[in-house]
C-alpha cells in the first residue's frame, strides 16, 4: 500500500519499443565485442564530439566490468539503463599516444584462452582460441577497430608470480589498430607517436596505469547512455547483431595478411579471408560472387537452352500430327 503522503517515483520510459537484445552477459561482454558494448561506446563518442573543452574525442573505450546487465527487448526505462551501469562512473577524456593505446589493448587481451575439461582449447565463432573472462577487456566506439589473434603471445601481468621483472611484459596479440580520421573520412593505421583524444570511463586509469595524463571529467555514463537512447535520429538497426566482430575483430594473423592483399591477388587466392561465424549458415566468402558479366552470360545461355528445348519439342509434336 502506498502512503498517501508519499509521491510515488515514476520510472521514466526511455524507449517505448526496443527491437533488439543488447547483450551484457558477463561471459560475452568481458570476452568479445557485443552490441551493448558498441552502443555504450558510441554514446560516449557522441558526447565527446561537443562535450569536452579539450577538443573532439577520436574514439571511446569502456572497461567491460562497468557493464553489469543486458538491455532486453521491449520497453526500456531509466531503471533498466541504471542496471546496465549501476556504479555511476563518469566519462572522462585524456590525451594518449598511439604506443599507449597499443599497450592498453594488449592488456585488454591478456586473459588465458578457454579450455574444456579434457584440456582442449575452445574455439570462438571464427575458429580462434576463445578468451576467458577478463575485467580488463574493453568495449569500443565505431571510430576505432582492433584486429587480434589469440594464438599469439599474451601480456604477462606484473602481478604474475612467473614475472620477475616487476612490470607487465607486453604481448603481441594485437595485429593492427585503426582510428577513423575525421578530416580524411577514412580509417588510418594507429601511429605510435601520434597523440589521440580518448573518451573513457574515469576508473580506467586505475587498471591501465600508463594512462597517467591530465583528464577532463564529464557527466555519468548513465546520463550519457540515457541521452543517447533518447536521440531521435538514433538508428538501433546499427546494433542488430549481438556479436558483429566488426570493431574488436578476432582473426588469425594469416587471414589478416590475406585481407591486406591487393584485390587482384585476392581473386587468385582460393583461401580468401573468411570472417563468417562457423555456426553461420551463409556460404563462406571463398565462394566468389558472380560478376555482372558472368550473370549476363549465364542468363543468355539459359535463354538459348530454353529456345532450343522449345523448338525441339515443337518439331516432335509436328511429326506426330
Coordinates of C-alpha atoms in Angstrom, one line a residue:
X1 CA 0.0 0.0 0.0
X2 CA 1.3 3.5 -0.9
X3 CA 1.4 6.1 1.8
X4 CA -0.9 9.0 0.8
X5 CA 1.7 11.5 1.8
X6 CA 4.4 10.0 -0.4
X7 CA 4.7 10.8 -4.1
X8 CA 5.5 7.5 -5.9
X9 CA 8.6 7.5 -8.1
X10 CA 7.8 7.1 -11.8
X11 CA 10.3 5.0 -13.8
X12 CA 10.9 7.1 -16.9
X13 CA 10.4 5.4 -20.2
X14 CA 13.5 5.9 -22.4
X15 CA 12.5 3.7 -25.3
X16 CA 8.9 2.6 -25.9
X17 CA 9.9 -0.4 -28.1
X18 CA 13.4 -1.7 -28.4
X19 CA 13.5 -4.4 -31.1
X20 CA 16.9 -6.0 -30.1
X21 CA 18.6 -7.7 -27.1
X22 CA 21.7 -5.7 -26.2
X23 CA 24.0 -8.3 -24.7
X24 CA 25.7 -7.5 -21.4
X25 CA 26.1 -11.1 -20.2
X26 CA 29.5 -11.4 -18.4
X27 CA 30.7 -14.3 -20.4
X28 CA 30.3 -12.2 -23.5
X29 CA 30.8 -8.6 -22.6
X30 CA 34.2 -9.5 -21.0
X31 CA 35.5 -11.7 -23.8
X32 CA 34.4 -10.2 -27.1
X33 CA 32.6 -7.4 -28.9
X34 CA 28.9 -7.1 -28.2
X35 CA 26.2 -4.8 -29.4
X36 CA 25.7 -3.4 -25.9
X37 CA 29.4 -2.5 -25.7
X38 CA 29.1 -0.9 -29.2
X39 CA 26.0 1.1 -28.1
X40 CA 27.8 2.5 -25.0
X41 CA 31.0 3.2 -26.8
X42 CA 29.1 5.1 -29.5
X43 CA 27.1 7.0 -26.8
X44 CA 30.5 8.1 -25.2
X45 CA 31.9 9.1 -28.6
X46 CA 28.8 11.1 -29.4
X47 CA 29.2 13.1 -26.1
X48 CA 32.9 13.5 -26.9
X49 CA 32.1 15.4 -30.1
X50 CA 31.0 18.5 -28.3
X51 CA 31.1 17.8 -24.5
X52 CA 34.8 18.4 -23.7
X53 CA 36.6 21.7 -23.8
X54 CA 39.8 19.9 -24.7
X55 CA 38.7 19.0 -28.2
X56 CA 36.8 16.4 -30.1
X57 CA 37.2 12.7 -29.0
X58 CA 38.8 10.5 -31.6
X59 CA 37.5 7.3 -30.0
X60 CA 35.9 5.9 -26.8
X61 CA 36.6 2.8 -24.7
X62 CA 35.0 1.4 -21.6
X63 CA 36.1 -1.4 -19.2
X64 CA 33.8 -4.3 -19.6
X65 CA 33.5 -4.7 -15.8
X66 CA 31.5 -1.4 -15.7
X67 CA 28.7 -3.1 -17.7
X68 CA 26.6 -5.2 -15.4
X69 CA 23.4 -6.1 -17.3
X70 CA 21.8 -6.5 -20.7
X71 CA 19.1 -4.4 -22.2
X72 CA 16.1 -6.6 -23.1
X73 CA 13.7 -6.3 -26.0
X74 CA 10.6 -4.1 -25.4
X75 CA 10.2 -1.1 -23.3
X76 CA 13.4 0.4 -21.9
X77 CA 13.2 2.5 -18.7
X78 CA 15.6 4.7 -16.7
X79 CA 16.0 1.8 -14.2
X80 CA 16.9 -0.6 -17.0
X81 CA 19.7 1.8 -18.1
X82 CA 20.9 2.2 -14.5
X83 CA 21.1 -1.6 -14.1
X84 CA 23.5 -1.7 -17.0
X85 CA 25.8 1.0 -15.5
X86 CA 25.0 0.8 -11.7
X87 CA 28.2 2.3 -10.3
X88 CA 27.6 5.8 -11.6
X89 CA 31.1 6.2 -13.1
X90 CA 31.9 9.3 -15.1
X91 CA 33.1 9.8 -18.6
X92 CA 36.5 11.4 -19.0
X93 CA 38.8 12.5 -21.8
X94 CA 42.6 12.1 -21.9
X95 CA 45.3 12.6 -24.5
X96 CA 47.2 9.4 -25.3
X97 CA 49.9 8.4 -27.7
X98 CA 49.4 5.6 -30.1
X99 CA 52.0 3.5 -28.3
X100 CA 50.0 3.7 -25.1
X101 CA 46.8 2.7 -26.9
X102 CA 48.6 -0.3 -28.3
X103 CA 49.8 -1.4 -24.9
X104 CA 46.3 -0.7 -23.4
X105 CA 44.7 -3.1 -25.9
X106 CA 47.4 -5.8 -25.3
X107 CA 46.4 -5.6 -21.6
X108 CA 42.8 -5.9 -22.6
X109 CA 43.6 -9.2 -24.3
X110 CA 45.8 -10.6 -21.6
X111 CA 43.4 -13.4 -20.5
X112 CA 44.1 -17.1 -20.9
X113 CA 42.2 -18.9 -23.6
X114 CA 39.4 -21.2 -22.6
X115 CA 39.8 -25.0 -22.4
X116 CA 37.3 -27.8 -21.9
X117 CA 37.5 -30.5 -19.2
X118 CA 39.9 -32.5 -21.4
X119 CA 42.3 -29.6 -21.7
X120 CA 41.4 -28.9 -25.4
X121 CA 41.3 -25.2 -26.4
X122 CA 37.7 -23.9 -27.0
X123 CA 37.3 -22.0 -30.3
X124 CA 35.2 -18.9 -30.9
X125 CA 32.8 -18.4 -33.8
X126 CA 35.8 -17.6 -36.1
X127 CA 37.9 -20.6 -35.3
X128 CA 40.2 -18.7 -32.9
X129 CA 41.1 -19.7 -29.3
X130 CA 38.3 -18.1 -27.2
X131 CA 39.3 -15.7 -24.4
X132 CA 38.4 -16.3 -20.8
X133 CA 36.5 -13.6 -18.9
X134 CA 38.8 -10.6 -18.2
X135 CA 37.7 -7.4 -16.4
X136 CA 40.4 -5.5 -18.4
X137 CA 38.6 -6.3 -21.7
X138 CA 37.4 -3.2 -23.5
X139 CA 34.3 -2.3 -25.5
X140 CA 34.8 0.5 -28.0
X141 CA 33.2 3.1 -30.3
X142 CA 32.7 2.8 -34.0
X143 CA 35.7 5.1 -34.7
X144 CA 38.3 2.6 -33.8
X145 CA 39.0 -1.0 -34.9
X146 CA 41.3 -3.6 -33.4
X147 CA 42.3 -6.9 -35.0
X148 CA 43.7 -9.6 -32.7
X149 CA 44.9 -13.2 -32.8
X150 CA 44.6 -15.2 -29.6
X151 CA 47.1 -17.8 -30.9
X152 CA 49.9 -15.2 -30.3
X153 CA 51.6 -14.3 -27.0
X154 CA 49.5 -12.6 -24.3
X155 CA 50.7 -9.9 -22.0
X156 CA 52.1 -11.2 -18.7
X157 CA 51.0 -9.0 -15.8
X158 CA 53.5 -7.7 -13.3
X159 CA 51.4 -9.5 -10.6
X160 CA 52.1 -12.9 -12.2
X161 CA 54.4 -15.0 -9.9
X162 CA 56.3 -16.1 -13.0
X163 CA 57.0 -12.5 -14.0
X164 CA 60.1 -11.3 -12.1
X165 CA 60.6 -8.1 -14.0
X166 CA 58.3 -6.0 -11.7
X167 CA 56.3 -4.7 -14.7
X168 CA 54.0 -6.0 -17.4
X169 CA 55.6 -8.0 -20.2
X170 CA 53.7 -6.7 -23.2
X171 CA 52.4 -9.4 -25.6
X172 CA 51.8 -9.3 -29.4
X173 CA 48.2 -10.4 -29.8
X174 CA 47.2 -7.1 -31.4
X175 CA 47.7 -7.4 -35.1
X176 CA 46.6 -3.8 -36.0
X177 CA 44.6 -0.8 -34.7
X178 CA 42.9 1.6 -37.0
X179 CA 41.4 5.0 -36.0
X180 CA 38.9 7.0 -38.0
X181 CA 40.3 10.3 -39.3
X182 CA 37.6 12.9 -39.2
X183 CA 39.4 15.0 -41.7
X184 CA 40.2 12.4 -44.4
X185 CA 37.0 10.4 -43.5
X186 CA 39.0 7.2 -43.6
X187 CA 40.3 4.7 -41.1
X188 CA 44.1 5.0 -40.7
X189 CA 46.7 2.9 -39.0
X190 CA 47.4 3.8 -35.4
X191 CA 50.7 5.8 -35.2
X192 CA 52.8 5.1 -32.2
X193 CA 54.0 8.7 -31.7
X194 CA 50.7 10.4 -32.6
X195 CA 48.5 12.0 -29.9
X196 CA 44.9 11.0 -29.7
X197 CA 41.9 12.2 -27.6
X198 CA 40.3 9.2 -25.9
X199 CA 37.0 9.2 -24.1
X200 CA 36.8 6.6 -21.4
X201 CA 35.3 5.6 -18.0
X202 CA 37.2 7.5 -15.4
X203 CA 38.1 4.4 -13.4
X204 CA 40.1 3.0 -16.3
X205 CA 43.3 4.7 -15.2
X206 CA 43.4 2.5 -12.1
X207 CA 43.7 -0.6 -14.3
X208 CA 45.8 0.9 -17.1
X209 CA 48.4 2.8 -15.1
X210 CA 50.2 4.1 -18.2
X211 CA 47.3 6.4 -18.9
X212 CA 48.5 9.0 -16.5
X213 CA 47.9 12.3 -18.3
X214 CA 45.6 15.1 -17.2
X215 CA 41.9 14.2 -17.7
X216 CA 38.8 16.2 -18.2
X217 CA 35.8 14.7 -16.4
X218 CA 32.2 14.8 -17.7
X219 CA 28.8 13.5 -16.6
X220 CA 28.0 10.0 -15.5
X221 CA 27.9 7.2 -18.1
X222 CA 24.3 6.5 -17.1
X223 CA 23.4 10.1 -18.2
X224 CA 25.3 9.8 -21.4
X225 CA 23.7 6.4 -22.4
X226 CA 20.2 7.7 -21.4
X227 CA 20.6 10.8 -23.6
X228 CA 22.0 8.8 -26.5
X229 CA 19.0 6.4 -26.4
X230 CA 16.7 9.5 -26.5
X231 CA 18.3 10.8 -29.6
X232 CA 15.6 11.0 -32.3
X233 CA 18.0 10.1 -35.2
X234 CA 19.4 7.1 -33.4
X235 CA 19.5 4.0 -35.7
X236 CA 19.0 1.0 -33.5
X237 CA 19.3 -1.3 -36.5
X238 CA 23.1 -0.5 -36.5
X239 CA 23.2 -2.7 -33.4
X240 CA 21.0 -5.6 -34.6
X241 CA 23.8 -8.2 -34.4
X242 CA 24.7 -9.2 -30.8
X243 CA 28.3 -10.3 -31.9
X244 CA 29.2 -8.4 -35.0
X245 CA 33.0 -8.9 -34.9
X246 CA 33.3 -5.6 -36.7
X247 CA 35.3 -3.5 -34.2
X248 CA 37.1 -6.0 -32.0
X249 CA 37.9 -8.4 -34.7
X250 CA 39.0 -12.0 -33.9
X251 CA 41.1 -13.2 -36.8
X252 CA 44.2 -15.3 -37.4
X253 CA 47.3 -13.5 -38.5
X254 CA 47.4 -15.5 -41.7
X255 CA 43.8 -14.4 -42.6
X256 CA 44.6 -10.8 -41.6
X257 CA 47.5 -10.8 -44.0
X258 CA 45.3 -12.1 -46.8
X259 CA 42.9 -9.3 -46.1
X260 CA 45.6 -6.8 -46.8
X261 CA 46.4 -8.3 -50.2
X262 CA 45.7 -6.3 -53.3
X263 CA 42.4 -7.1 -54.9
X264 CA 43.8 -9.0 -57.9
X265 CA 45.8 -11.2 -55.6
X266 CA 42.7 -12.0 -53.5
X267 CA 40.9 -13.1 -56.6
X268 CA 43.6 -15.6 -57.3
X269 CA 43.7 -16.9 -53.8
X270 CA 41.1 -19.7 -53.1
X271 CA 41.7 -19.3 -49.4
X272 CA 40.2 -15.9 -49.1
X273 CA 39.6 -14.3 -45.7
X274 CA 36.6 -15.9 -44.0
X275 CA 35.1 -13.9 -41.2
X276 CA 31.8 -15.7 -41.3
X277 CA 31.0 -17.4 -38.0
X278 CA 31.5 -21.2 -38.1
X279 CA 27.9 -21.7 -37.0
X280 CA 26.5 -19.4 -39.6
X281 CA 24.6 -21.0 -42.4
X282 CA 25.7 -18.4 -45.0
X283 CA 28.0 -19.5 -47.8
X284 CA 31.7 -18.9 -47.0
X285 CA 33.4 -15.9 -48.6
X286 CA 35.8 -18.2 -50.5
X287 CA 32.8 -18.8 -52.9
X288 CA 33.3 -15.8 -55.1
X289 CA 30.1 -13.9 -56.2
X290 CA 29.4 -13.7 -59.9
X291 CA 30.3 -10.6 -61.7
X292 CA 27.7 -8.7 -63.7
X293 CA 29.2 -10.0 -67.0
X294 CA 29.1 -13.6 -65.7
X295 CA 25.4 -13.2 -64.6
X296 CA 24.5 -11.8 -68.0
X297 CA 26.4 -14.6 -69.8
X298 CA 24.6 -17.3 -67.8
X299 CA 21.3 -15.6 -68.4
X300 CA 22.0 -15.6 -72.1
X301 CA 22.9 -19.3 -72.1
X302 CA 19.7 -20.1 -70.2
X303 CA 17.6 -18.3 -72.8
X304 CA 19.3 -20.2 -75.7
X305 CA 18.7 -23.5 -73.9
X306 CA 15.0 -22.7 -73.3
X307 CA 14.6 -21.8 -77.0
X308 CA 16.4 -24.9 -78.2
X309 CA 14.3 -27.2 -75.9
X310 CA 11.1 -25.5 -77.0
X311 CA 11.9 -25.8 -80.7
X312 CA 12.8 -29.5 -80.3
X313 CA 9.5 -30.1 -78.6
X314 CA 7.7 -28.3 -81.4
X315 CA 9.4 -30.5 -84.1
X316 CA 8.5 -33.7 -82.3
X317 CA 4.9 -32.6 -81.9
X318 CA 4.7 -31.7 -85.6
X319 CA 5.9 -35.1 -86.7
X320 CA 3.3 -36.9 -84.7
X321 CA 0.4 -34.9 -86.2

